[in-house]
Coordinates of C-alpha atoms and ligand atoms in Angstrom, one line a residue:
M262 CA 0.1 0.0 -0.3
D263 CA 1.2 3.2 -1.0
Y264 CA 0.6 6.8 1.5
S265 CA 0.6 10.2 0.7
I266 CA -0.5 13.6 1.7
E267 CA -2.3 16.2 -0.9
T268 CA -2.7 19.9 -0.2
A269 CA -3.5 20.7 -3.9
P270 CA -7.0 21.5 -4.2
L271 CA -10.3 19.3 -5.4
E272 CA -10.2 20.8 -8.8
E273 CA -7.0 19.3 -9.9
L274 CA -7.2 16.4 -8.4
Q275 CA -7.2 13.3 -10.2
C276 CA -7.3 9.7 -8.5
D277 CA -9.8 6.7 -9.0
C278 CA -12.3 7.9 -5.8
I279 CA -12.4 10.7 -3.3
I280 CA -14.5 9.9 -0.2
V281 CA -16.0 13.6 1.1
G282 CA -17.9 13.8 5.0
V283 CA -21.8 14.5 5.0
Y284 CA -23.6 15.8 8.4
Q285 CA -27.0 15.1 9.4
D286 CA -29.9 17.8 8.1
Q287 CA -27.6 18.2 4.8
Q288 CA -24.4 19.4 6.0
L289 CA -22.0 19.8 3.9
S290 CA -17.6 19.6 5.3
P291 CA -15.9 21.9 3.4
S292 CA -14.6 18.8 0.7
A293 CA -18.3 18.2 0.6
T294 CA -18.8 21.8 -0.7
A295 CA -16.2 21.8 -3.0
L296 CA -17.4 19.1 -4.0
N297 CA -20.0 20.4 -4.7
N298 CA -19.0 23.3 -6.6
I299 CA -17.3 22.1 -8.7
T300 CA -20.0 19.5 -10.3
H301 CA -22.6 22.6 -10.1
G302 CA -24.6 20.6 -7.5
L303 CA -24.2 16.9 -7.5
V304 CA -23.6 16.6 -4.1
N305 CA -26.5 18.2 -2.8
N306 CA -28.7 17.0 -5.5
I307 CA -27.7 13.4 -3.7
V308 CA -27.7 14.9 -0.2
S309 CA -31.9 16.6 -1.0
R310 CA -33.6 13.6 -3.2
G311 CA -32.6 11.5 0.0
D312 CA -30.1 8.9 -1.1
L313 CA -27.7 9.6 2.2
S314 CA -29.2 11.2 5.0
G315 CA -25.4 11.8 6.6
K316 CA -26.6 9.1 9.5
N317 CA -22.9 7.9 10.6
G318 CA -22.6 4.7 9.1
E319 CA -24.2 5.4 5.6
A320 CA -21.6 5.3 2.4
V321 CA -23.4 6.7 -0.9
L322 CA -20.5 5.4 -4.6
I323 CA -21.8 8.2 -7.1
N324 CA -19.6 6.5 -9.5
A325 CA -20.2 9.0 -12.7
V326 CA -18.5 12.2 -11.9
P327 CA -19.2 14.9 -15.3
D328 CA -16.2 17.0 -16.5
S329 CA -13.6 15.2 -13.2
K330 CA -10.8 13.5 -13.3
I331 CA -11.9 12.0 -10.3
E332 CA -13.7 9.6 -11.3
R333 CA -16.0 8.4 -8.8
I334 CA -16.9 10.0 -5.0
L335 CA -18.0 8.8 -2.2
L336 CA -19.7 10.5 0.4
V337 CA -20.2 10.2 4.1
G338 CA -22.8 9.7 6.6
L339 CA -21.1 11.3 9.7
G340 CA -23.6 11.8 12.3
E341 CA -24.7 15.3 13.6
H342 CA -22.8 18.5 12.7
Q343 CA -20.3 18.2 16.1
P344 CA -17.3 16.6 16.6
L345 CA -16.9 13.1 15.8
S346 CA -16.3 11.1 19.2
A347 CA -13.6 8.6 18.0
K348 CA -15.2 6.0 18.4
N349 CA -18.2 7.5 15.7
Y350 CA -14.9 8.8 13.6
K351 CA -14.2 4.8 13.2
K352 CA -17.3 3.8 12.0
A353 CA -17.8 6.2 9.3
L354 CA -13.7 5.7 8.2
L355 CA -15.4 1.7 8.1
A356 CA -18.3 2.9 6.3
A357 CA -16.6 4.4 4.2
V358 CA -13.9 1.6 3.0
N359 CA -16.4 -1.4 3.2
S360 CA -18.3 0.9 0.7
L361 CA -14.6 0.4 -1.8
K362 CA -14.2 -3.1 -2.8
K363 CA -14.6 -3.1 -5.7
P364 CA -12.0 -3.8 -8.7
Q365 CA -12.2 -0.7 -10.3
I366 CA -10.9 1.4 -7.1
K367 CA -7.2 1.8 -6.6
S368 CA -6.4 5.0 -5.8
V369 CA -8.4 6.9 -3.0
I370 CA -8.4 10.6 -1.3
C371 CA -9.8 10.3 1.4
C372 CA -10.6 14.2 2.9
L373 CA -12.0 13.3 6.0
A374 CA -8.9 14.6 8.3
E375 CA -10.8 17.7 8.0
C376 CA -13.5 16.9 10.7
D377 CA -14.1 17.7 14.4
V378 CA -13.3 14.4 16.6
T379 CA -13.5 14.9 20.3
D380 CA -10.3 14.9 22.3
R381 CA -7.9 14.3 19.3
D382 CA -5.4 16.0 16.8
Q383 CA -5.0 16.1 12.7
Q384 CA -1.8 13.5 13.4
W385 CA -4.2 11.0 15.0
K386 CA -6.9 11.0 12.5
S387 CA -4.5 10.4 9.6
R388 CA -3.0 7.7 11.9
H389 CA -6.2 5.9 12.0
I390 CA -7.1 7.0 8.3
I391 CA -4.7 4.3 7.7
E392 CA -4.7 2.3 10.9
V393 CA -8.3 1.6 8.9
F394 CA -8.5 1.4 5.9
N395 CA -5.0 -0.9 6.3
D396 CA -7.0 -3.2 7.9
A397 CA -10.1 -3.1 5.7
A398 CA -8.0 -4.0 2.8
Y399 CA -5.9 -7.5 3.9
Q400 CA -7.0 -10.5 2.9
F401 CA -5.1 -13.4 3.7
T402 CA -4.8 -15.3 -0.2
Q403 CA -1.0 -16.7 0.6
L404 CA -2.6 -20.3 -0.1
K405 CA -5.6 -20.3 -2.4
S406 CA -5.4 -20.7 -6.4
D407 CA -6.7 -17.5 -6.7
K408 CA -5.0 -14.7 -5.1
E409 CA -7.4 -11.7 -6.4
T410 CA -9.0 -9.8 -3.6
E411 CA -12.2 -7.8 -2.3
S412 CA -10.2 -5.0 -1.5
Q413 CA -8.0 -3.6 -5.0
L414 CA -6.7 -0.4 -3.2
Q415 CA -3.0 0.6 -3.3
K416 CA -2.4 4.5 -2.7
I417 CA -4.6 5.9 -0.4
S418 CA -4.0 9.7 -0.1
I419 CA -5.1 12.4 2.9
S420 CA -6.1 15.6 1.9
S421 CA -4.9 17.8 4.5
T422 CA -4.4 21.6 4.4
E423 CA -0.8 22.7 3.7
S424 CA -0.2 24.0 8.2
E425 CA -1.4 20.8 8.8
Q426 CA 0.9 19.1 6.8
A427 CA 3.6 18.0 9.4
L428 CA 0.6 16.7 11.4
T429 CA -1.4 14.6 8.5
H430 CA 2.7 13.7 8.0
S431 CA 3.5 12.2 11.1
G432 CA 0.4 10.2 11.9
M433 CA 0.7 9.1 7.8
L434 CA 4.5 7.4 8.6
Q435 CA 2.7 6.2 12.3
G436 CA -0.1 4.4 10.8
K437 CA 2.3 3.3 8.0
A438 CA 4.3 1.4 10.4
I439 CA 1.1 0.2 12.8
A440 CA -0.3 -1.6 10.0
E441 CA 3.1 -2.8 9.2
G442 CA 2.6 -4.5 12.3
M443 CA -0.7 -5.2 11.8
N444 CA -0.7 -7.1 8.5
L445 CA 2.2 -9.4 9.9
T446 CA 0.6 -10.2 13.4
K447 CA -2.2 -11.0 10.6
H448 CA -0.8 -12.9 8.0
L449 CA 1.3 -15.5 11.1
S450 CA -2.0 -15.5 13.0
D451 CA -4.2 -16.7 9.9
L452 CA -1.3 -19.0 8.9
P453 CA -2.3 -23.1 10.1
G454 CA -0.4 -24.7 12.8
N455 CA 0.9 -27.2 9.9
I456 CA 3.1 -24.2 8.3
C457 CA 3.9 -22.2 11.3
S458 CA 5.0 -23.9 13.9
P459 CA 7.4 -22.5 16.2
T460 CA 10.5 -23.1 14.3
Y461 CA 8.5 -20.7 11.6
L462 CA 7.8 -18.6 14.5
A463 CA 11.6 -18.5 15.2
E464 CA 12.3 -18.0 11.6
Q465 CA 10.2 -14.7 10.4
A466 CA 11.4 -13.5 14.4
V467 CA 14.5 -13.5 12.2
E468 CA 13.9 -12.3 9.5
L469 CA 12.7 -9.6 11.0
S470 CA 16.3 -8.8 12.8
K471 CA 17.3 -9.0 9.9
K472 CA 15.9 -6.4 8.1
Y473 CA 15.3 -4.0 11.2
A474 CA 19.1 -3.6 12.2
S475 CA 18.1 -2.2 15.2
L476 CA 16.2 -5.9 16.6
D477 CA 18.5 -8.5 17.8
V478 CA 17.2 -12.1 18.3
K479 CA 18.1 -15.1 20.2
I480 CA 16.9 -18.6 20.1
L481 CA 17.1 -20.4 23.3
E482 CA 16.0 -24.5 22.2
E483 CA 14.7 -26.9 25.0
S484 CA 17.9 -28.1 25.4
D485 CA 19.1 -24.7 26.8
M486 CA 15.2 -24.6 28.1
T487 CA 16.6 -27.9 30.3
A488 CA 19.2 -26.5 31.8
L489 CA 17.5 -23.1 33.4
G490 CA 15.2 -25.5 34.3
M491 CA 11.8 -24.0 33.2
G492 CA 9.8 -27.2 34.0
A493 CA 6.8 -25.4 33.2
F494 CA 6.7 -24.7 29.8
L495 CA 8.7 -27.6 28.6
S496 CA 6.0 -30.6 29.8
V497 CA 3.9 -29.3 27.5
S498 CA 6.2 -29.1 24.5
R499 CA 7.1 -33.1 25.4
G500 CA 3.7 -33.7 24.0
S501 CA 4.1 -32.1 20.8
R502 CA 6.5 -33.3 17.0
Q503 CA 7.2 -29.3 17.1
P504 CA 10.1 -28.6 18.8
A505 CA 9.6 -26.0 21.0
K506 CA 11.2 -22.1 21.6
L507 CA 12.6 -19.3 23.2
I508 CA 12.3 -16.1 20.7
T509 CA 14.3 -13.3 22.8
L510 CA 14.2 -10.3 20.4
S511 CA 16.1 -7.0 21.7
Y512 CA 15.4 -3.5 20.4
Q513 CA 17.8 -0.6 22.6
C514 CA 17.4 2.7 21.2
G515 CA 16.8 4.4 24.5
D516 CA 18.8 5.5 27.4
K517 CA 22.0 3.0 27.7
D518 CA 20.8 2.7 31.3
A519 CA 17.5 2.8 31.0
K520 CA 15.6 -0.2 32.3
P521 CA 13.9 -2.1 29.5
I522 CA 10.0 -2.6 28.7
V523 CA 9.3 -6.7 28.5
L524 CA 6.4 -7.8 26.2
I525 CA 5.7 -11.5 26.2
G526 CA 3.4 -13.3 24.1
K527 CA 1.9 -16.5 24.0
G528 CA 3.1 -18.5 21.1
L529 CA 1.2 -21.7 21.4
T530 CA 1.0 -22.3 17.1
F531 CA -1.9 -25.0 18.6
D532 CA -4.0 -25.5 21.3
A533 CA -5.1 -28.7 21.4
G534 CA -5.6 -29.1 24.9
G535 CA -3.4 -32.6 25.2
I536 CA -4.8 -35.1 26.7
S537 CA -7.8 -32.4 28.2
L538 CA -8.9 -31.9 24.8
K539 CA -10.8 -29.7 23.6
Q540 CA -14.0 -30.9 21.7
A541 CA -13.7 -30.7 17.3
A542 CA -16.6 -27.7 17.3
S543 CA -14.4 -24.7 16.4
M544 CA -10.7 -26.5 17.8
D545 CA -8.7 -25.0 14.5
E546 CA -9.2 -21.7 15.5
M547 CA -6.7 -22.8 17.9
K548 CA -4.2 -22.0 15.2
Y549 CA -4.8 -18.4 16.2
D550 CA -3.3 -19.7 20.0
M551 CA 0.0 -17.9 18.7
C552 CA -1.9 -14.5 18.1
G553 CA 0.0 -13.0 21.8
G554 CA 3.6 -13.6 19.9
A555 CA 2.6 -12.7 16.4
S556 CA 1.5 -9.0 18.3
V557 CA 4.9 -8.9 20.0
L558 CA 6.6 -9.4 16.5
G559 CA 4.1 -6.6 14.9
T560 CA 4.9 -4.2 18.1
L561 CA 8.2 -4.7 17.3
L562 CA 8.3 -4.0 13.7
A563 CA 6.1 -1.2 14.2
V564 CA 8.4 0.5 16.8
A565 CA 12.0 -0.3 14.6
Q566 CA 10.0 1.4 11.5
L567 CA 9.4 4.4 13.8
Q568 CA 12.4 4.7 15.6
L569 CA 11.2 4.8 18.9
P570 CA 13.9 5.9 21.8
L571 CA 13.0 3.0 24.0
N572 CA 15.0 -0.4 25.7
I573 CA 12.6 -3.2 25.0
I574 CA 12.5 -6.5 24.5
G575 CA 10.2 -9.2 22.8
L576 CA 9.8 -12.8 24.7
I577 CA 7.7 -15.8 22.2
P578 CA 7.5 -18.5 23.7
S579 CA 6.2 -21.5 21.4
S580 CA 5.5 -24.6 21.2
E581 CA 2.6 -26.7 20.4
N582 CA -0.2 -28.3 23.0
M583 CA -1.3 -31.7 21.8
P584 CA -2.5 -35.4 22.5
D585 CA 0.8 -38.0 22.9
G586 CA 1.7 -40.5 25.0
D587 CA 4.7 -38.4 26.7
A588 CA 2.2 -35.6 27.2
N589 CA 1.5 -33.9 30.6
K590 CA -1.8 -36.2 32.1
P591 CA -4.1 -34.6 34.8
G592 CA -2.4 -35.0 37.8
D593 CA 1.4 -33.9 36.8
I594 CA 3.3 -32.2 39.0
V595 CA 5.6 -30.3 37.3
T596 CA 8.8 -27.8 38.8
S597 CA 8.7 -24.2 37.3
M598 CA 11.9 -22.5 37.1
S599 CA 11.2 -20.2 40.0
G600 CA 11.5 -23.4 41.4
K601 CA 6.9 -23.2 42.8
T602 CA 5.2 -26.5 41.9
I603 CA 2.9 -26.5 39.8
E604 CA -0.5 -29.8 39.5
I605 CA -1.6 -29.9 36.3
L606 CA -5.4 -30.4 37.0
N607 CA -5.9 -29.7 32.7
T608 CA -3.2 -29.8 30.1
D609 CA -5.0 -27.6 28.3
A610 CA -4.8 -24.9 30.8
E611 CA -1.1 -24.8 28.9
G612 CA -0.2 -21.0 28.1
R613 CA 0.2 -20.3 32.6
L614 CA 3.2 -23.1 31.9
L615 CA 4.6 -21.2 29.3
L616 CA 4.2 -17.4 30.5
C617 CA 5.1 -18.1 33.8
D618 CA 9.1 -19.9 33.3
T619 CA 9.2 -16.9 30.9
L620 CA 7.8 -14.4 33.7
T621 CA 10.7 -16.1 36.0
Y622 CA 13.3 -15.7 32.9
A623 CA 12.2 -11.8 31.9
E624 CA 14.0 -11.1 35.3
R625 CA 17.4 -11.4 34.2
F626 CA 16.5 -7.9 32.0
N627 CA 16.1 -5.7 35.0
P628 CA 12.6 -4.9 33.8
D629 CA 10.6 -1.1 34.0
V630 CA 7.9 -2.6 32.8
V631 CA 6.3 -6.8 31.8
I632 CA 3.5 -6.7 29.7
D633 CA 2.4 -10.0 28.9
I634 CA 0.5 -10.6 25.3
A635 CA -2.4 -13.7 25.2
T636 CA -5.0 -15.5 24.2
L637 CA -4.9 -17.7 27.9
T638 CA -8.6 -18.4 28.2
G639 CA -12.3 -18.9 26.8
A640 CA -13.3 -17.0 29.9
V641 CA -12.7 -13.3 28.6
G642 CA -14.9 -13.6 26.6
V643 CA -18.1 -14.6 28.7
A644 CA -16.5 -11.2 30.9
L645 CA -16.2 -8.7 28.2
G646 CA -17.8 -10.5 25.0
R647 CA -16.1 -9.9 21.9
V648 CA -15.2 -5.8 22.8
A649 CA -13.0 -5.0 25.3
M650 CA -9.4 -7.6 26.0
G651 CA -8.8 -7.9 29.4
V652 CA -6.2 -6.5 31.6
L653 CA -5.0 -7.5 35.2
G654 CA -1.5 -6.4 36.8
N655 CA 0.2 -6.4 40.0
D656 CA 0.4 -1.9 39.2
D657 CA -2.4 0.6 39.4
A658 CA -0.2 2.9 37.3
L659 CA 0.9 0.6 34.2
C660 CA -2.6 -1.4 33.9
N661 CA -4.1 2.8 34.0
L662 CA -2.0 3.3 31.3
L663 CA -2.9 0.4 28.7
V664 CA -6.2 1.1 29.7
A665 CA -5.9 4.6 28.8
S666 CA -3.8 3.9 25.6
G667 CA -6.4 1.6 24.3
E668 CA -8.8 4.0 24.3
T669 CA -6.4 6.9 22.9
A670 CA -6.7 3.7 19.6
N671 CA -10.2 2.7 19.8
D672 CA -8.5 -0.8 21.1
S673 CA -10.6 -1.5 24.0
A674 CA -9.3 -2.8 26.6
W675 CA -10.9 -2.7 30.5
R676 CA -9.6 -3.9 34.2
L677 CA -10.6 -7.0 35.7
P678 CA -9.3 -7.4 39.3
L679 CA -6.7 -9.4 41.1
W680 CA -7.5 -9.5 44.4
E681 CA -6.0 -12.1 46.8
E682 CA -9.3 -14.1 47.7
Y683 CA -9.3 -15.5 44.0
Q684 CA -6.4 -16.5 45.3
E685 CA -7.7 -19.5 46.9
Q686 CA -8.8 -21.6 44.1
L687 CA -5.0 -22.6 43.1
K688 CA -5.4 -24.4 45.7
S689 CA -3.4 -28.0 45.3
N690 CA -3.1 -31.0 48.5
F691 CA 0.1 -31.5 46.7
A692 CA 2.0 -29.0 45.8
D693 CA 1.9 -25.5 45.3
M694 CA -0.7 -24.3 43.0
T695 CA -2.9 -25.6 40.4
N696 CA -2.9 -24.8 36.9
S697 CA -6.5 -24.6 37.1
G698 CA -9.1 -22.2 39.5
G699 CA -12.2 -24.3 38.1
K700 CA -15.4 -22.8 36.3
D701 CA -15.1 -19.0 38.2
A702 CA -13.4 -16.3 37.4
G703 CA -11.3 -18.4 35.0
T704 CA -9.9 -15.4 33.6
I705 CA -9.3 -14.2 37.0
T706 CA -7.7 -17.2 38.7
A707 CA -5.1 -17.0 35.9
A708 CA -3.9 -14.3 35.8
C709 CA -3.8 -15.1 40.0
F710 CA -1.3 -18.0 39.1
L711 CA 1.0 -16.0 36.2
A712 CA 0.9 -13.0 39.4
R713 CA 2.6 -15.2 41.0
F714 CA 4.9 -15.6 39.1
A715 CA 5.2 -12.3 38.4
E716 CA 6.3 -10.5 42.2
K717 CA 9.5 -9.1 41.3
F718 CA 8.7 -6.3 39.2
R719 CA 5.5 -4.5 38.3
W720 CA 3.2 -6.1 35.6
A721 CA 0.3 -6.8 33.5
H722 CA -1.5 -9.1 31.2
L723 CA -3.6 -8.8 29.0
D724 CA -6.0 -11.4 27.8
I725 CA -6.4 -11.4 24.1
A726 CA -8.7 -14.3 23.6
A727 CA -11.9 -13.2 22.7
T728 CA -10.3 -9.8 20.8
A729 CA -7.4 -11.9 18.6
W730 CA -9.6 -13.0 15.9
R731 CA -12.6 -13.2 14.4
T732 CA -15.1 -16.1 14.4
G733 CA -18.3 -16.8 12.0
L734 CA -17.8 -15.5 8.0
T735 CA -15.6 -13.3 8.6
K736 CA -12.8 -15.9 10.5
G737 CA -9.7 -13.9 11.0
A738 CA -7.2 -12.2 13.0
T739 CA -7.9 -9.6 13.9
G740 CA -3.8 -8.1 15.0
R741 CA -4.4 -6.8 18.1
P742 CA -3.5 -5.8 20.4
V743 CA -0.6 -4.1 17.6
S744 CA -2.0 -0.7 18.3
L745 CA -2.5 -0.4 22.1
L746 CA 0.5 -1.5 22.6
I747 CA 2.0 1.2 20.1
Q748 CA 0.1 4.0 21.8
Y749 CA 1.3 3.0 25.0
L750 CA 5.0 2.7 24.1
I751 CA 4.5 6.7 22.2
N752 CA 3.6 8.0 24.7
R753 CA 6.2 5.9 26.7
S754 CA 8.7 7.5 24.5
Ligands
BES1003 N1 -5.3 -21.1 24.5 C1 -7.1 -21.6 25.3 C2 -7.9 -19.6 25.6 C3 -8.6 -20.1 24.5 C4 -10.0 -20.6 24.5 C5 -8.9 -18.6 23.0 C6 -11.3 -20.7 23.3 C7 -9.4 -19.0 22.8 C8 -10.6 -19.4 22.7 C9 -6.3 -21.7 26.4 O1 -4.7 -22.4 26.4 C10 -6.8 -23.1 27.1 O2 -7.8 -23.9 27.1 N2 -7.7 -22.6 28.1 C11 -8.6 -22.6 29.2 C12 -8.3 -22.9 30.9 C13 -9.3 -23.6 31.5 C14 -8.9 -25.1 30.9 C15 -8.7 -23.8 32.7 C16 -10.0 -21.9 28.8 O3 -10.2 -20.9 29.1 O4 -11.4 -23.2 28.6
MN1004 MN1 -5.3 -24.2 26.4
ZN1005 ZN1 -3.9 -22.3 24.9

């Protein structure tokens, strides 16, 4: 995708489609007004005869524009004539981009950065246009014979005044970096488990570090993990023929002595549940159990592009969780790297077994904060649906910053409590703890488990099990929470 800024007056423009906003009660945005003048009242005609009421989420494509190098006009409803909420802005952008899925439309000029959005500046609007357009244009075609995509968008120009050009430009660069990060995240997530194995993920991390000189990679093999005593992690991978990997990416562009931000992403390339085998229905979706790991890769790609002045360590523990003669059995007791023992009541609660050893491993980086991102529990979808991801952690300030970053980025996150009463549910008669807190408050007890391995630093956990992909007809990865994480990192830099 090619991104650019357009500052020339409308009458000089040339494109397959121009996108302009219309408010309710037939009130035109500045560019809609300008376009109306050039086209001798075409826009007003459409609006006054009622073809577009201006409600947010509406869109009408005018596919013939007489005497103009603009081939089409897309009128987008913005709602009441007042500043839009960030969510309504996104809704309008989505309506726009969903009307562009036609092979003839390859280049568009978007004039929606001129709309006022509450508490958001030009930079944010420019960034958001690119994020939303890129997201909608993404399609997974690698494994289809017919590579034709619904959307053929190749060029997006954001219309801007000259005085706002600098902000439009920086927003565009942010948007482009986030877009590329999300595309990588989505692509790796959409790949099936027979291709995207732990070894494949590790290779992708190596590729990324070849592409960006600021990224260094190190892969720990199972033998290295044995030496470190990662008994919880290795107990999961023992049930799989694919060798496990612990991927470390390091990005050191901050102050030499600034403590790093550690991002840990769950990288289960397939989660069959192990001996506590999952049901057949939707089991294919467990190829997405590495979305957290993929979002760490996507985030680091964007960070490297933006050259943020930070120190960041990305850790991705990667394995499969399979039923096998050598797999974990319910009742097995394993010893984690921390020395704490864990009774495995349910072999399907494997994510925390990988994460607990990775959290202990993170201590050696002397982290400023540790944030883990994991498709950890189905229960988070019961609590928050597919709208917000869950945030839990041992540091109020960090949790609040993550929730606020999600709010800014339109990548919602909501905090759940981590009160010690919930720790009761992890009591074991035979070991220091169990790996499953039972049916109640599953997302919280999973985080309670992780908290026991995160006592030495400020830590937050993002449960993305319900937000990292869509089910049903539009099944596919969402690329979340790359934009939340980048927002947090931009705020920190
Ligand atoms: N990867 C799953 C979580 C998951 C479930 C993600 C559904 C997306 C959709 C995780 O490994 C898991 O199986 N969690 C169990 C934990 C339970 C056994 C304590 C769960 O959520 O059921
Ligand atoms: Mn599982
Ligand atoms: Zn899992």
